Amino acid sequence: MKIQRVGVIGAGTMGNGIAHVFARSGYAVLLCDVAQRFLDRGLETIGKNLDREAAKGKITAADKSAVLGRIEPVLERKKLAGCDFVVEAATEKFDIKAEIFRDLDHICRPEIILASNTSSISMTKLAAITKRPDKIIGMHFFNPVPVMKLVEVIRGLATSDETFQAVRELALQLEKTPVEVNDAPGFVSNRVLMPLLNEAMFAVMEGVATAEAVDEVFKLGMAHPMGPLALADFIGLDVCLDIMRVMQDGLGDPKYRPCPLLIKMVDAGWLGRKSGRGFYKY
Ligand SMILES: NC(=O)c1ccc[n+]([C@@H]2O[C@H](COP(=O)([O-])OP(=O)(O)OC[C@H]3O[C@@H](n4cnc5c(N)ncnc54)[C@H](O)[C@@H]3O)[C@@H](O)[C@H]2O)c1
């Protein structure tokens, strides 16, 4: 089946980026969120990111309006019934994703592949909620989606080879590089990255060094383009905490204990860049 119409659930940091890259590659996109203000904010971000691409000469002004014209914002999820593929990028909470997958399983045609951009939640468990576990797969994009090349393609226990190949091909169509990973808490990227970010937070909490100093060490000593605390702010501190909790629950090792400072900052509503305050002020 040829994929032409794509549904994207969630218009936040990742959802708007995913809608952007699908529309840029010529797909018709239905972007769905729970409130108009989230859709408006998502579309505004896409517009700004397209302006940035135009300023760099990657696209023309006409391309910008064509890309935006291919994205239809929707509040009603049942409008996704006509989609040939759906990718979910809603908040990183199992209950939220479970409700979405249960509903999409009813709304979408049985042959349609349903993907999740989850950073850490079990694809096997999400698949088991549906009547099409062979057609459930992780399509894990990286932030900022229009720029980052990697897509971790996560195979749940029941994901079929056909589904995997279709999503691999889709990632290539988006000019991304798919990498095959089996389902496990945090997959590869966050299994390795999040404990680093969490440990950097412990270093700040224990007064080993300031956030700025920790980030300098990684930028200058390890040639990281961004220090771990600036990166945590960029990802979103709530997202980091959710991922640490999924790994703590799923892997059971105390080394995945979220840093108390991270918990406190999220409780305070300091979520990083998106809230204007995290380890840095924005
Ligand atoms: N932020 C990152 O760097 C990053 C990277 C890779 C993957 N992810 C994953 O992408 C997903 C989204 O993360 P984000 O950073 O974009 O979060 P975000 O908070 O920026 O956006 C989440 C969006 O989902 C919407 N939403 C919540 N419940 C919904 C529902 N029932 N139906 C439709 N929309 C709903 C919210 O209103 C919000 O607009 C998460 O699973 C996260 O783990 C995040």
Coordinates of C-alpha atoms and ligand atoms in Angstrom, one line a residue:
M1 CA 0.0 0.0 0.0
K2 CA 1.3 3.4 -0.9
I3 CA 1.5 5.8 2.0
Q4 CA 0.2 9.2 1.1
R5 CA -1.7 10.5 4.1
V6 CA 0.0 10.5 7.5
G7 CA -1.5 11.2 10.9
V8 CA 0.6 12.7 13.6
I9 CA -0.7 12.7 17.2
G10 CA 0.7 15.5 19.4
A11 CA 1.9 18.9 18.1
G12 CA 4.6 19.5 20.8
T13 CA 8.4 19.5 20.3
M14 CA 8.5 16.3 18.4
G15 CA 5.0 16.1 16.8
N16 CA 5.5 19.4 15.0
G17 CA 8.9 18.3 13.8
I18 CA 7.6 15.0 12.6
A19 CA 4.7 16.8 10.8
H20 CA 7.3 19.2 9.3
V21 CA 9.5 16.4 7.8
F22 CA 6.5 14.4 6.4
A23 CA 5.0 17.5 4.8
R24 CA 8.4 18.6 3.5
S25 CA 8.7 15.2 1.8
G26 CA 5.3 15.6 0.1
Y27 CA 3.0 13.7 2.4
A28 CA -0.4 15.1 3.4
V29 CA -0.4 15.4 7.2
L30 CA -3.1 15.5 9.7
L31 CA -1.7 17.0 12.9
C32 CA -3.8 16.2 16.0
D33 CA -3.7 17.5 19.5
V34 CA -6.1 18.0 22.4
A35 CA -6.4 21.8 22.3
Q36 CA -6.4 24.4 19.6
R37 CA -3.6 26.4 21.4
F38 CA -1.3 23.4 21.1
L39 CA -2.0 23.1 17.3
D40 CA -1.5 26.8 16.9
R41 CA 1.8 26.7 18.7
G42 CA 2.9 23.7 16.7
L43 CA 2.1 25.3 13.4
E44 CA 3.9 28.5 14.5
T45 CA 7.0 26.5 15.3
I46 CA 6.9 24.7 11.9
G47 CA 6.5 28.1 10.2
K48 CA 9.6 29.5 12.1
N49 CA 11.6 26.4 11.3
L50 CA 10.7 26.6 7.6
D51 CA 11.8 30.3 7.7
R52 CA 15.2 29.1 9.0
E53 CA 15.5 26.6 6.2
A54 CA 14.6 29.2 3.7
A55 CA 17.2 31.6 5.1
K56 CA 19.8 28.9 4.7
G57 CA 18.7 28.4 1.0
K58 CA 17.5 24.9 1.7
I59 CA 13.9 25.7 0.5
T60 CA 12.2 28.6 -1.2
A61 CA 9.4 30.8 0.0
A62 CA 7.0 28.9 -2.3
D63 CA 8.2 25.6 -0.7
K64 CA 7.3 27.0 2.7
S65 CA 3.7 27.7 1.8
A66 CA 3.4 24.3 0.0
V67 CA 4.7 22.5 3.1
L68 CA 2.4 24.4 5.4
G69 CA -0.5 23.8 3.0
R70 CA 0.0 20.0 3.3
I71 CA -0.5 20.1 7.1
E72 CA -4.1 20.1 8.4
P73 CA -4.5 20.7 12.1
V74 CA -7.3 18.6 13.7
L75 CA -8.8 18.3 17.2
E76 CA -11.0 15.3 16.4
R77 CA -9.0 12.1 16.3
K78 CA -11.5 10.2 14.2
K79 CA -10.6 12.4 11.3
L80 CA -7.4 10.2 11.1
A81 CA -9.6 7.4 9.8
G82 CA -8.4 8.1 6.2
C83 CA -4.7 8.0 7.1
D84 CA -2.4 5.4 5.6
F85 CA 0.1 5.6 8.5
V86 CA -0.1 7.2 12.0
V87 CA 2.7 8.2 14.2
E88 CA 2.0 9.1 17.8
A89 CA 4.1 11.8 19.6
A90 CA 2.0 12.6 22.6
T91 CA 3.2 13.0 26.2
E92 CA 5.5 10.3 27.5
K93 CA 3.0 8.6 29.8
F94 CA 2.0 5.0 29.3
D95 CA -1.7 5.6 30.1
I96 CA -1.9 8.5 27.6
K97 CA -0.3 6.4 24.8
A98 CA -2.4 3.3 25.7
E99 CA -5.6 5.3 25.3
I100 CA -4.4 6.7 22.0
F101 CA -3.4 3.2 20.6
R102 CA -6.7 1.6 21.7
D103 CA -8.6 4.3 20.0
L104 CA -6.5 4.4 16.8
D105 CA -6.9 0.6 16.6
H106 CA -10.7 1.2 16.3
I107 CA -10.4 4.3 14.0
C108 CA -7.8 3.2 11.5
R109 CA -8.1 0.5 8.8
P110 CA -6.8 -2.9 10.0
E111 CA -3.9 -2.9 7.6
I112 CA -2.5 0.5 8.7
I113 CA 0.8 0.6 10.6
L114 CA 0.6 2.6 13.9
A115 CA 4.0 3.9 15.1
S116 CA 5.0 5.6 18.3
N117 CA 7.8 8.2 18.8
T118 CA 8.1 7.1 22.4
S119 CA 11.6 7.6 23.9
S120 CA 11.4 4.6 26.3
I121 CA 7.9 3.0 26.6
S122 CA 7.7 -0.7 25.6
M123 CA 6.4 -1.1 22.1
T124 CA 5.6 -4.7 22.9
K125 CA 3.2 -3.6 25.7
L126 CA 1.6 -0.9 23.5
A127 CA 1.2 -3.5 20.7
A128 CA -0.6 -5.9 23.1
I129 CA -3.3 -3.3 23.6
T130 CA -4.3 -3.5 19.9
K131 CA -5.7 -6.2 17.6
R132 CA -2.8 -5.6 15.2
P133 CA 0.4 -6.2 17.3
D134 CA 2.3 -7.1 14.1
K135 CA 1.7 -3.6 12.8
I136 CA 2.9 -1.6 15.9
I137 CA 6.4 -0.2 15.8
G138 CA 8.6 2.5 17.3
M139 CA 9.7 5.3 15.0
H140 CA 12.0 7.2 17.3
F141 CA 12.9 10.6 15.8
F142 CA 15.5 12.9 17.3
N143 CA 15.2 16.6 18.3
P144 CA 15.2 18.8 16.3
V145 CA 13.5 16.5 13.9
P146 CA 14.0 18.5 10.7
V147 CA 17.7 18.5 11.3
M148 CA 18.6 15.2 13.0
K149 CA 19.3 12.2 10.7
L150 CA 18.7 9.3 13.0
V151 CA 15.5 7.3 13.3
E152 CA 15.7 4.4 15.8
V153 CA 13.2 1.8 14.4
I154 CA 12.0 -0.2 17.4
R155 CA 10.8 -3.7 16.9
G156 CA 8.4 -5.0 19.5
L157 CA 8.2 -8.7 20.1
A158 CA 5.3 -9.1 17.6
T159 CA 6.4 -6.5 15.0
S160 CA 6.4 -8.2 11.6
D161 CA 9.3 -8.0 9.1
E162 CA 6.8 -6.4 6.6
T163 CA 6.0 -3.6 9.1
F164 CA 9.7 -3.1 9.9
Q165 CA 10.6 -2.8 6.2
A166 CA 7.8 -0.4 5.5
V167 CA 8.9 1.9 8.3
R168 CA 12.5 1.6 7.3
E169 CA 11.5 2.7 3.8
L170 CA 9.4 5.5 5.2
A171 CA 12.4 6.8 7.2
L172 CA 14.5 6.7 4.0
Q173 CA 11.8 8.7 2.1
L174 CA 12.1 11.4 4.8
E175 CA 15.9 11.4 4.1
K176 CA 16.6 10.0 7.5
T177 CA 18.9 7.1 8.5
P178 CA 17.0 4.2 10.1
V179 CA 18.8 2.1 12.7
E180 CA 17.2 -1.2 13.8
V181 CA 16.8 -1.7 17.6
N182 CA 14.9 -4.3 19.6
D183 CA 12.4 -3.3 22.2
A184 CA 13.9 -2.6 25.7
P185 CA 13.4 0.2 28.1
G186 CA 15.1 3.4 26.7
F187 CA 16.1 1.4 23.6
V188 CA 19.7 2.3 22.8
S189 CA 19.8 6.1 22.6
N190 CA 18.2 6.8 26.0
R191 CA 19.5 3.8 27.7
V192 CA 23.0 5.2 27.3
L193 CA 22.2 9.0 27.1
M194 CA 19.8 9.5 30.0
P195 CA 22.1 8.0 32.8
L196 CA 24.8 10.5 31.5
L197 CA 22.4 13.5 31.8
N198 CA 21.1 12.2 35.2
E199 CA 24.6 11.8 36.5
A200 CA 25.5 15.4 35.4
M201 CA 22.4 16.5 37.4
F202 CA 23.8 14.6 40.5
A203 CA 27.1 16.4 40.0
V204 CA 25.3 19.8 40.1
M205 CA 23.1 18.8 43.1
E206 CA 26.1 17.6 45.1
G207 CA 28.0 20.9 44.4
V208 CA 30.7 19.1 42.4
A209 CA 30.5 21.9 39.8
T210 CA 28.0 24.4 38.4
A211 CA 25.8 23.5 35.4
E212 CA 28.0 25.8 33.2
A213 CA 31.2 24.0 34.4
V214 CA 29.8 20.5 33.8
D215 CA 28.7 21.5 30.3
E216 CA 32.1 23.1 29.6
V217 CA 33.8 19.8 30.5
F218 CA 31.8 17.9 28.0
K219 CA 32.0 20.5 25.2
L220 CA 35.7 21.1 25.5
G221 CA 36.9 17.7 26.8
M222 CA 34.6 15.3 24.9
A223 CA 33.8 17.5 21.9
H224 CA 30.1 17.2 22.6
P225 CA 28.3 20.0 20.6
M226 CA 26.1 20.7 23.7
G227 CA 26.8 19.9 27.4
P228 CA 24.5 17.4 29.2
L229 CA 22.6 20.0 31.1
A230 CA 21.9 22.2 28.2
L231 CA 20.8 19.1 26.3
A232 CA 18.5 18.0 29.2
D233 CA 16.9 21.5 29.0
F234 CA 16.6 21.1 25.3
I235 CA 14.9 17.7 25.5
G236 CA 12.6 18.9 28.4
L237 CA 13.2 18.0 32.0
D238 CA 9.8 16.4 32.3
V239 CA 10.6 14.1 29.4
C240 CA 14.0 13.2 31.0
L241 CA 12.3 12.3 34.3
D242 CA 9.6 10.2 32.5
I243 CA 12.4 8.3 30.7
M244 CA 14.4 7.7 33.8
R245 CA 11.3 6.4 35.5
V246 CA 10.5 4.0 32.6
M247 CA 14.1 2.7 32.8
Q248 CA 14.0 2.4 36.6
D249 CA 10.7 0.4 36.5
G250 CA 11.6 -1.6 33.5
L251 CA 15.2 -2.5 34.3
G252 CA 15.0 -2.4 38.1
D253 CA 18.7 -1.4 38.6
P254 CA 19.2 1.5 41.2
K255 CA 21.6 3.1 38.7
Y256 CA 18.5 4.4 36.9
R257 CA 17.2 6.3 40.0
P258 CA 16.2 9.8 38.8
C259 CA 18.3 12.6 40.4
P260 CA 16.2 14.3 43.2
L261 CA 17.2 17.7 41.8
L262 CA 15.5 16.7 38.5
I263 CA 12.3 15.7 40.3
K264 CA 12.3 19.0 42.3
M265 CA 12.8 21.1 39.1
V266 CA 9.9 19.3 37.3
D267 CA 7.7 19.8 40.4
A268 CA 8.6 23.5 40.2
G269 CA 7.5 23.6 36.6
W270 CA 11.1 24.2 35.5
L271 CA 10.9 22.0 32.4
G272 CA 13.9 23.5 30.5
R273 CA 13.8 25.6 27.3
K274 CA 10.1 25.1 26.7
S275 CA 9.1 26.6 30.0
G276 CA 11.7 29.4 30.0
R277 CA 13.7 27.9 32.9
G278 CA 15.7 24.7 33.6
F279 CA 19.4 24.5 34.4
Y280 CA 19.6 27.7 32.4
K281 CA 17.2 30.7 31.9
Y282 CA 15.7 31.3 28.4
Ligands
LIG1 N1 11.7 16.0 23.5 C1 12.6 15.2 22.9 O1 13.7 15.6 22.7 C2 12.1 13.9 22.4 C3 13.0 13.1 21.6 C4 12.5 11.9 21.0 C5 11.3 11.4 21.4 N2 10.5 12.1 22.3 C6 9.2 11.6 22.6 O2 8.2 12.2 21.8 C7 7.0 12.3 22.5 C8 6.5 13.7 22.7 O3 7.5 14.4 23.4 P1 7.6 16.0 23.2 O4 8.9 16.4 23.7 O5 7.1 16.4 21.9 O6 6.5 16.5 24.3 P2 5.7 17.8 24.4 O7 5.3 18.0 25.8 O8 6.5 18.9 23.8 O9 4.4 17.6 23.4 C9 3.4 16.6 23.7 C10 2.2 17.0 23.0 O10 1.2 15.9 23.1 C11 0.0 16.4 23.3 N3 -0.9 15.4 23.9 C12 -1.0 14.9 25.1 N4 -2.0 14.0 25.2 C13 -2.5 13.9 23.9 C14 -3.6 13.2 23.4 N5 -4.3 12.3 24.1 N6 -3.9 13.3 22.1 C15 -3.2 14.2 21.3 N7 -2.2 14.9 21.8 C16 -1.9 14.8 23.1 C17 0.2 17.6 24.3 O11 -0.9 18.5 24.3 C18 1.5 18.2 23.7 O12 1.2 19.2 22.7 C19 7.2 11.6 23.9 O13 6.9 10.2 23.8 C20 8.7 11.7 24.1 O14 9.3 10.7 24.9 C21 10.9 13.3 22.8

